[in-house]
Structures are given as structure tokens and as C-alpha cells.
XYZ file of C-alpha atoms in Angstrom:
365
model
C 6.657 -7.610 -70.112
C 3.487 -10.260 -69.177
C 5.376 -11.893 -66.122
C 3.678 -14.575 -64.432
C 6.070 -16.868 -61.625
C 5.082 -20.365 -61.318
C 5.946 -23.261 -58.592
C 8.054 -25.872 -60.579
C 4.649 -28.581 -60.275
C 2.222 -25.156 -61.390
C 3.903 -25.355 -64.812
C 1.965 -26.424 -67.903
C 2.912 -29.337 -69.879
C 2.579 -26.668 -72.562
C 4.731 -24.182 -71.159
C 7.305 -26.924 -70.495
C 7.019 -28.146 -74.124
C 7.299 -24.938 -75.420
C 10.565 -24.448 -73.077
C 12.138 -27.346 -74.353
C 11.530 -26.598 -77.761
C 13.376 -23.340 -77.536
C 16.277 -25.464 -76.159
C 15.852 -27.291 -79.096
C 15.993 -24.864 -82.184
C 18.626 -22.788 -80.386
C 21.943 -24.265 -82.180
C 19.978 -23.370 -85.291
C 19.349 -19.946 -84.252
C 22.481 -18.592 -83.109
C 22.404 -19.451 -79.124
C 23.925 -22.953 -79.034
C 24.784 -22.165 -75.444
C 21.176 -22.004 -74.649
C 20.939 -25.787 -75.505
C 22.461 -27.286 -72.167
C 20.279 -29.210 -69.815
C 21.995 -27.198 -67.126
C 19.191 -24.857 -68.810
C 16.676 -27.224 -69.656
C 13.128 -27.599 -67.512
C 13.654 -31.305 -66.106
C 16.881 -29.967 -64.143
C 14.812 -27.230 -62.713
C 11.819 -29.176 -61.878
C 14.488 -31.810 -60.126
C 15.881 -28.714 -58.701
C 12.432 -27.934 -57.033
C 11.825 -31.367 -55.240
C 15.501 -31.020 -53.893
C 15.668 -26.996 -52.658
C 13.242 -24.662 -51.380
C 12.307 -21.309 -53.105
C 12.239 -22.841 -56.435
C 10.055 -20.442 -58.852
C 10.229 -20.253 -62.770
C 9.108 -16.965 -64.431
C 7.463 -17.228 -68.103
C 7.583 -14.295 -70.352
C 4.654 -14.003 -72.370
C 3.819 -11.684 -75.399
C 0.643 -12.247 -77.233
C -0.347 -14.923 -74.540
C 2.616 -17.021 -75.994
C 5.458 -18.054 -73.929
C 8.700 -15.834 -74.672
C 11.123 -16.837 -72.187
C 11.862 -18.927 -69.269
C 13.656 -17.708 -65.947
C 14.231 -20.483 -63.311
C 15.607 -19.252 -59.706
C 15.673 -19.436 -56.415
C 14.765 -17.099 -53.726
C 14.534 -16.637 -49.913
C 11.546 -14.845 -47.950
C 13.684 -12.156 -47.718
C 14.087 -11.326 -51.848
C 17.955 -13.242 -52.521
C 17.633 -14.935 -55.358
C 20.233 -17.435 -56.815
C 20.509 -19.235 -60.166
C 18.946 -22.004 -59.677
C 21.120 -25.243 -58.371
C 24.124 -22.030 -57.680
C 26.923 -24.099 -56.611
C 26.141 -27.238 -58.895
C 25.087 -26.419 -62.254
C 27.420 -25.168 -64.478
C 25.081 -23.051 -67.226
C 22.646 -20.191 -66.147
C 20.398 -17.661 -67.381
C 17.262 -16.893 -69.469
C 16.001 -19.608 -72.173
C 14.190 -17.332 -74.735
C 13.229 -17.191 -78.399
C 15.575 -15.700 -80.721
C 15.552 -11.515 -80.290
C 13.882 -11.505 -77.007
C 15.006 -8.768 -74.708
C 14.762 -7.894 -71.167
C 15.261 -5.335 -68.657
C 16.840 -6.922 -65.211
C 15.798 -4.797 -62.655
C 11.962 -5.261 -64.606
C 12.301 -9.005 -64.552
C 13.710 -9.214 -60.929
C 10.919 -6.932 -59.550
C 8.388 -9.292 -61.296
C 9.918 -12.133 -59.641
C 9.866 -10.966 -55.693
C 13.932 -10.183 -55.750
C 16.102 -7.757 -54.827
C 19.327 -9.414 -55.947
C 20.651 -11.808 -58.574
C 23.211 -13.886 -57.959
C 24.976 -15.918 -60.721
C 28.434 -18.205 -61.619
C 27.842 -19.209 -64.581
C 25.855 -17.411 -66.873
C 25.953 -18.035 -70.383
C 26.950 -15.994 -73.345
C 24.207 -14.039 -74.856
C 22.578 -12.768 -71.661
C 23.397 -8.654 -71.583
C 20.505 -7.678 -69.337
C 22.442 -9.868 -66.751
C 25.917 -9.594 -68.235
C 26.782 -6.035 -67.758
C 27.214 -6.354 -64.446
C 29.525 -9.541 -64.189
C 32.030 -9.118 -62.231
C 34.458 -11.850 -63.768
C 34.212 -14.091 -67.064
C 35.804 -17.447 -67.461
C 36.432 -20.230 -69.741
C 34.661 -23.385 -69.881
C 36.696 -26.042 -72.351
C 34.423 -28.010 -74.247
C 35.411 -30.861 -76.990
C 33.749 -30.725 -80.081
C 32.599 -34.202 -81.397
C 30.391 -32.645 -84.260
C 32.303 -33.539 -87.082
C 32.357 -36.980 -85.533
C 34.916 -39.395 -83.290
C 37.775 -39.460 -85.737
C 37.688 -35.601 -86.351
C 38.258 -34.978 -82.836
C 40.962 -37.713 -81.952
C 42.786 -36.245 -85.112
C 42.417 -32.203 -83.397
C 43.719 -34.034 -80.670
C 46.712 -35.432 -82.076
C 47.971 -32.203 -83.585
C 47.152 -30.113 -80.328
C 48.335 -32.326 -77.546
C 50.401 -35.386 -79.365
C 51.732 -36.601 -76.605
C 48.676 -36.689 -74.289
C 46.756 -38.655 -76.972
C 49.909 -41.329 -77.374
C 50.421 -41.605 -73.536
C 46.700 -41.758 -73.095
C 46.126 -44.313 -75.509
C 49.189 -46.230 -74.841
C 47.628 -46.467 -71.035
C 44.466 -47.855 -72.326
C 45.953 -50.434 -74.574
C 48.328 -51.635 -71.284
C 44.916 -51.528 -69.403
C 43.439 -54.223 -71.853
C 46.529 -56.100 -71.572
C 46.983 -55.986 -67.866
C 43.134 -56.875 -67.266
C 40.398 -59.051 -68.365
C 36.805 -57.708 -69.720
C 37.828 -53.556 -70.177
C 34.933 -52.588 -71.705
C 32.973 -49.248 -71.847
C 28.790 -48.203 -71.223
C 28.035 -45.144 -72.170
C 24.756 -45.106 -70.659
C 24.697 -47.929 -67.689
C 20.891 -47.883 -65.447
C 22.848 -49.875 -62.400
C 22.469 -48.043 -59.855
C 24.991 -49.863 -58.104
C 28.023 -48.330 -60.513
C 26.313 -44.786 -59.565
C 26.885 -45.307 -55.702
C 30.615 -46.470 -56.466
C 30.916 -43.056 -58.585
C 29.497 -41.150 -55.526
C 32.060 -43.059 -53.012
C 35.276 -42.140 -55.130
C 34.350 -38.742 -55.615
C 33.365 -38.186 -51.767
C 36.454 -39.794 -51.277
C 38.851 -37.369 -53.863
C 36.807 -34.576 -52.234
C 37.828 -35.345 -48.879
C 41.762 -36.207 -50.221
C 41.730 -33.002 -51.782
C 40.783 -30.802 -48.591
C 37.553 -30.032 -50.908
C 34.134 -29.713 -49.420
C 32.586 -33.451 -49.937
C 29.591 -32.262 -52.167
C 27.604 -35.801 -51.447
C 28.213 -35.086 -47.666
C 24.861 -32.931 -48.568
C 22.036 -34.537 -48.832
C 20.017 -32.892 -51.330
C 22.688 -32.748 -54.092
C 22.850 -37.061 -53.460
C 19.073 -36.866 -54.164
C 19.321 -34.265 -56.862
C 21.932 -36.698 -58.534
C 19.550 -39.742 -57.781
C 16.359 -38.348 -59.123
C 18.278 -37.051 -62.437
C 19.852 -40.196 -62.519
C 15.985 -41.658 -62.891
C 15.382 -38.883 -65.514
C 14.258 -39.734 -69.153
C 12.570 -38.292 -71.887
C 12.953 -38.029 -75.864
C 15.704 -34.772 -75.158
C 16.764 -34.902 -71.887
C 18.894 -37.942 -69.522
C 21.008 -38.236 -66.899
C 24.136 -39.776 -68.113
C 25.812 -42.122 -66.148
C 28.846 -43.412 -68.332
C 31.208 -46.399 -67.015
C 34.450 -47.937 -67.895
C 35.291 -51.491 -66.417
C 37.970 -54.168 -65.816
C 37.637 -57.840 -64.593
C 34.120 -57.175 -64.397
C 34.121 -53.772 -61.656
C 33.897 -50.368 -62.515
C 36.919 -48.513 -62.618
C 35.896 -44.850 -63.582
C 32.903 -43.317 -64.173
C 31.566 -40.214 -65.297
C 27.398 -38.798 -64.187
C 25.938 -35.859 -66.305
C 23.231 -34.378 -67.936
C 22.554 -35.192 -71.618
C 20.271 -32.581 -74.195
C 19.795 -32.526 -77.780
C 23.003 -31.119 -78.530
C 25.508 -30.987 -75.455
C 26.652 -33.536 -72.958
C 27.459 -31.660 -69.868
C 30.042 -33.110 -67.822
C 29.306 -33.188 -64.136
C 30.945 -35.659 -61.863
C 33.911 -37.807 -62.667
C 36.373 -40.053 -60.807
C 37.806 -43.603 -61.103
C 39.216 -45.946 -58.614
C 42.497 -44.810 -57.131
C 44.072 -48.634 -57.162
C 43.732 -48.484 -61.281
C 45.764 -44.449 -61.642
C 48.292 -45.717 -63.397
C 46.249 -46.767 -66.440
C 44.488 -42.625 -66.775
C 41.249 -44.501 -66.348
C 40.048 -41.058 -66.103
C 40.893 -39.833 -69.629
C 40.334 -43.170 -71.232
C 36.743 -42.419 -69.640
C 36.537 -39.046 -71.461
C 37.534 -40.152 -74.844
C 35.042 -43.319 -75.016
C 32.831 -40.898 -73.898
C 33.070 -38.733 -76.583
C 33.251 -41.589 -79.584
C 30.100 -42.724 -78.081
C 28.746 -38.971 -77.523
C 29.992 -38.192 -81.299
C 28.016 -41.195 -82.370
C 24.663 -39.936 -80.510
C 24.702 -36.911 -82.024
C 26.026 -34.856 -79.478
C 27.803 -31.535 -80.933
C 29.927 -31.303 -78.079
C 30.727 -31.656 -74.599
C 30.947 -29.134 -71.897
C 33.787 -29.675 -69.586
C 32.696 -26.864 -67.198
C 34.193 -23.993 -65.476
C 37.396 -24.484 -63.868
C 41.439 -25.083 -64.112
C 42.207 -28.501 -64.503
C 45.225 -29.995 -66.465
C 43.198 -32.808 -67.882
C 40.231 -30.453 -69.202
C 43.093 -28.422 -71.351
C 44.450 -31.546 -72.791
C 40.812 -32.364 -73.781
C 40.185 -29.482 -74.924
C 39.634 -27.854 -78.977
C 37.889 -24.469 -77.237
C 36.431 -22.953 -74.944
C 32.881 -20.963 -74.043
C 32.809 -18.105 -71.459
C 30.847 -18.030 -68.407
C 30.094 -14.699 -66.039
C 29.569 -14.374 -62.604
C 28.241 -11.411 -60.522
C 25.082 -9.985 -59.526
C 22.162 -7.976 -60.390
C 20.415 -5.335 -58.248
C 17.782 -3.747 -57.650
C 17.812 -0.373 -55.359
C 17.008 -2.196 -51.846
C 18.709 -3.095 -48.629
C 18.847 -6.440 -48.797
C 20.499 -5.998 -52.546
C 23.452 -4.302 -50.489
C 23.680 -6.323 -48.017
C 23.763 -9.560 -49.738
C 26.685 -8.227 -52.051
C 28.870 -6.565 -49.131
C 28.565 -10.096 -47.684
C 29.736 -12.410 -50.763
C 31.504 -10.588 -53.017
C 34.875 -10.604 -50.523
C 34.375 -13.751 -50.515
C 34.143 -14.695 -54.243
C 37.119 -11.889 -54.901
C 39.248 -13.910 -53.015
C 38.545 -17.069 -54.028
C 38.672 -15.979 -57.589
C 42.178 -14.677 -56.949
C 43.579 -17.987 -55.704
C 42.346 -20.009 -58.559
C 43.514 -17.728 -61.040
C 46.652 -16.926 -60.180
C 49.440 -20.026 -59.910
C 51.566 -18.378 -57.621
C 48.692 -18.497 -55.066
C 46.684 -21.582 -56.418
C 49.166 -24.283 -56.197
C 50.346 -23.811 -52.561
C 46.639 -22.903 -51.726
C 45.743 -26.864 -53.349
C 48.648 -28.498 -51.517
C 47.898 -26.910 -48.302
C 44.452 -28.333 -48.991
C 45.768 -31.822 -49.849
C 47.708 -31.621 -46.866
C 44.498 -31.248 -44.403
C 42.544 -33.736 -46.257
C 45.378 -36.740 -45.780
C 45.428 -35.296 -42.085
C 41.873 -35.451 -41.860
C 41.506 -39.332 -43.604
C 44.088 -40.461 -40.965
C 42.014 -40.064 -37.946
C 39.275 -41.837 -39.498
């Protein structure tokens, strides 16, 4: 393989077109999951004015670009997928056919080690050695708005009359419910980031926009624009005030859902859901084939649910030291977790011990 590894502001405006338009023609040849802007070059290139170590290896053949490999390393050789921790799709965007050999590609690139959470379907250089795979729900708006609210009906009837039962009450009960799909205030994106720092810290979770980088990561793809690519920020009001809101990433193809939350004082109208299913008539409407929920066990993502993908996590290695010693480190780690979110028994006292810490924690504030 021709391997060359680029800074994220050394690549071409070539190299980046040609990137995209792999992105582009990949629902058409086979690799829909390639399509996400999880994958795409404007989340890397955010990516590299956020994080450190940001490189992007282009696979040529014939001087033409083949592939596209965006990740993260340390001095030391660890790489990462790129954003590991925040973006939910990972891997190789290549032409149709391509193939690779890891250990090749990661010597190329300066790394001993590989770590992914989310790699995509499709990747088997990577793939074989996942450790675990795992379903990410997506709802398919392809067929259109109606299609999907009628898949809904026969799946989950009762969800979709409680749900919108709750959002006809909400129109009732307040003046001005309306819904933008794509809102540019930048004032409804900093009440997003409060309720979700908020529910993070109610939860016993780790507040994600307690770190400073992902706040500007969020800001900066908030900002981002061009003919297939856009940060989504999608918001659902009463009496004027946002009351949920969603921000992800937008491609050709998928909507990848990112962060949601809504305003705690308005739960008992679902503003969440109602969120999700305006989102998808307007998503349906755009073109959008579907959109990704992302990994994780949530009761709301299985009621809005028609299937699911499959995501891998794991590593690839090299023969090296530091390959060793990076996996004896994590992978207890990501064992265990993995076992508490999988199985009930151990999940649902694990998330109420968690709840229990975070109301603890909010009262000596």
C-alpha cells in the first residue's frame, strides 16, 4: 500500500473532495454504514483543532486516493479512533473492494495499537479482533414520515398513542409548541448543553461538557456547513422557550443522533420523544434514509426503533511493548464495564447507585 499520513490542515481540498465523495456513493455501493459524518472529513478536521495527535492516512493506488484512515496517536505509538469516547461510527472510508492489512496500515501510521468502540460493519482487517459487538437502533425514515409512524404503530402501539397523546396535551396546555429542525441560535445550543450537564450530573454520569474541548468540538460543528455535511441542532418549544433539544451531525444519508435532553419542569409531556419524531418527519422530508440512535441501552431508543446496525470494539496490535501494555491496562476496564451494561441484574442497581451519588452530589451545591 502507498501510505502517506497527513496533519488534518496538510490535507488537499482534493483529497478531502475525493473523501467525501466516497461517503457519498457508499449507500449505492453496498456500505451505507460508511455514509455517517461520524466518518466524514469535517468531523475529523474539527476533531484536529480540538485534540492533539490528530493524523489522517490516505491510501493511494495509481496516485489516486483509495482510502481514508483518521486517528489519533500519542508520542509513544497509542492510537485511538479518532474523537474515542464521542463519536459513535469508526473505521476506514474506502472505495468499494479496497482491502487492507492492519498491522501494514498501523506500521505506516507510527502505531503500535488500535483502539476502537465503535467500528462499523464492513471493516475485517480491524474486525477480527473485536472483542465485543453491539447494536446501534436506528429509525428508518426512507420510505418517508408516514411509513415510519405506521412501523411504529404496529411495533410499539402504545408508545406511539401515549407519545402522541402527550404532544397533543402539550399544545393544549401551552401556547406557541412549535418545532425547528435546524435552529442557528446559539442561545437554544447553550440551554441544550446546561440540561444535559445537568442529567449528567443527576445521573452520577461523567458531565461530558465539564471538558472543555468536547464544548468547543460541539461549538465549532455547531458552525459547520457545507453542501453534505451540518451540525444539526433541532429544537422543540412552548410559550416561546425551548423545551427539548436534540445537537448532531447531519450527511447525505444519515442523521446521527448525538446529544439530547429537554427541560425537566416540561417531563410530563415526553418532550423528549415528541423531539425524536418531529425530528424524523422533518429528517424523512430532507432526504435522510435514516437516523442513527447510537450505541447503547436505553428504553426510549427501543421504542424508536425499526432495526438495528452493529458496532465492534477492541483493539489491533502490532508485536510491541507498548501494544501490551496499553491492552493489559484497558481491557479490565472495558470487560467490566461491558458486563454491567449488559447484564440487568447488574445494570439497574449499578444506575441507581449512580443516581443516588449524583442527587447527593447536586445537594451540596
Amino acid at each position: 500500500m502507498d501510505i502517506s499520513v497527513y496533519r488534518p490542515g496538510e490535507l488537499s481540498s482534493a483529497d478531502r473532495a475525493a473523501w467525501t465523495s466516497m461517503q457519498s456513493k457508499a449507500h449505492l455501493q453496498g456500505s451505507p454504514e460508511l455514509g455517517n459524518p461520524f466518518l466524514s472529513p469535517e468531523f475529523a478536521l474539527a476533531i484536529g483543532r480540538c485534540r492533539r495527535g490528530v493524523r489522517i492516512a490516505v491510501v493511494r493506488e495509481g496516485g489516486e486516493p483509495t482510502a481514508f484512515f483518521p486517528f489519533q496517536r500519542t508520542a509513544a505509538g497509542v492510537g485511538r479512533a479518532i474523537g474515542l469516547g464521542v463519536s459513535d461510527a469508526q473505521g476506514v472510508v474506502h472505495r468499494p473492494g479496497f482491502t487492507w492489512d492492519a498491522r501494514e496500515l498501523l506500521k505506516a501510521c507510527g502505531l503500535a495499537v488500535w483502539e476502537f468502540d465503535h467500528l462499523v460493519e464492513g471493516q475485517a482487517a480491524f474486525g477480527a479482533e473485536a472483542s465485543g459487538r453491539y447494536p446501534s437502533p436506528v429509525m428508518d425514515v426512507d420510505q418517508g414520515y408516514d411509513a415510519y409512524l405506521a412501523q411504529l404503530r404496529a411495533q410499539s402501539p402504545k408508545f406511539t398513542k401515549s407519545t402522541l397523546a402527550k404532544e397533543r396535551k402539550l399544545g393544549r396546555d401551552h401556547d406557541g409548541v412549535r418545532y425547528v429542525h435546524d435552529e442557528r441560535d446559539p442561545a437554544a445550543l447553550r440551554a441544550l448543553m446546561a440540561w444535559k450537564s445537568a442529567q449528567y450530573r443527576r445521573t452520577g454520569r461523567s458531565d461530558r461538557f465539564a471538558h472543555e474541548w468536547i464544548t468547543r468540538l460541539v461549538d465549532q460543528l455547531f458552525h459547520t456547513r457545507s453542501e453534505p455535511f451540518a451540525g444539526i441542532l433541532s429544537v422543540l418549544y412552548a410559550n416561546d422557550k425551548p423545551i427539548a433539544a436534540h445537537f448532531g451531525l447531519r450527511s447525505e444519508r444519515v442523521l446521527a443522533c448525538w446529544f439530547p435532553a429537554y427541560d425537566p419542569a416540561f417531563s410530563k409531556y415526553s418532550p423528549g420523544l415528541v423531539l425524536h419524531l418531529r425530528m424524523a418527519e422533518a429528517a424523512a422530508a430532507d432526504g435522510i434514509a435514516y437516523l442513527d440512535l447510537g450505541r447503547g441501552q436505553k428504553e426510549y431508543k427501543d421504542s424508536l426503533k425499526t432495526r438495528e446496525l452493529m458496532v465492534s470494539e477492541g483493539w489491533v496490535t502490532r508485536r510491541h511493548p507498548v501494544a501490551f501494555g496499553h491492552r493489559a491496562r484497558r481491557a479490565p476496564v472495558r470487560a467490566l464495564r461491558n458486563t454491567v451494561q449488559t447484564r440487568p441484574e447488574l445494570f439497574e442497581p449499578a444506575d441507581r447507585l449512580l443516581k443516588r451519588m449524583g442527587k447527593i452530589r447536586s445537594g451540596r451545591r
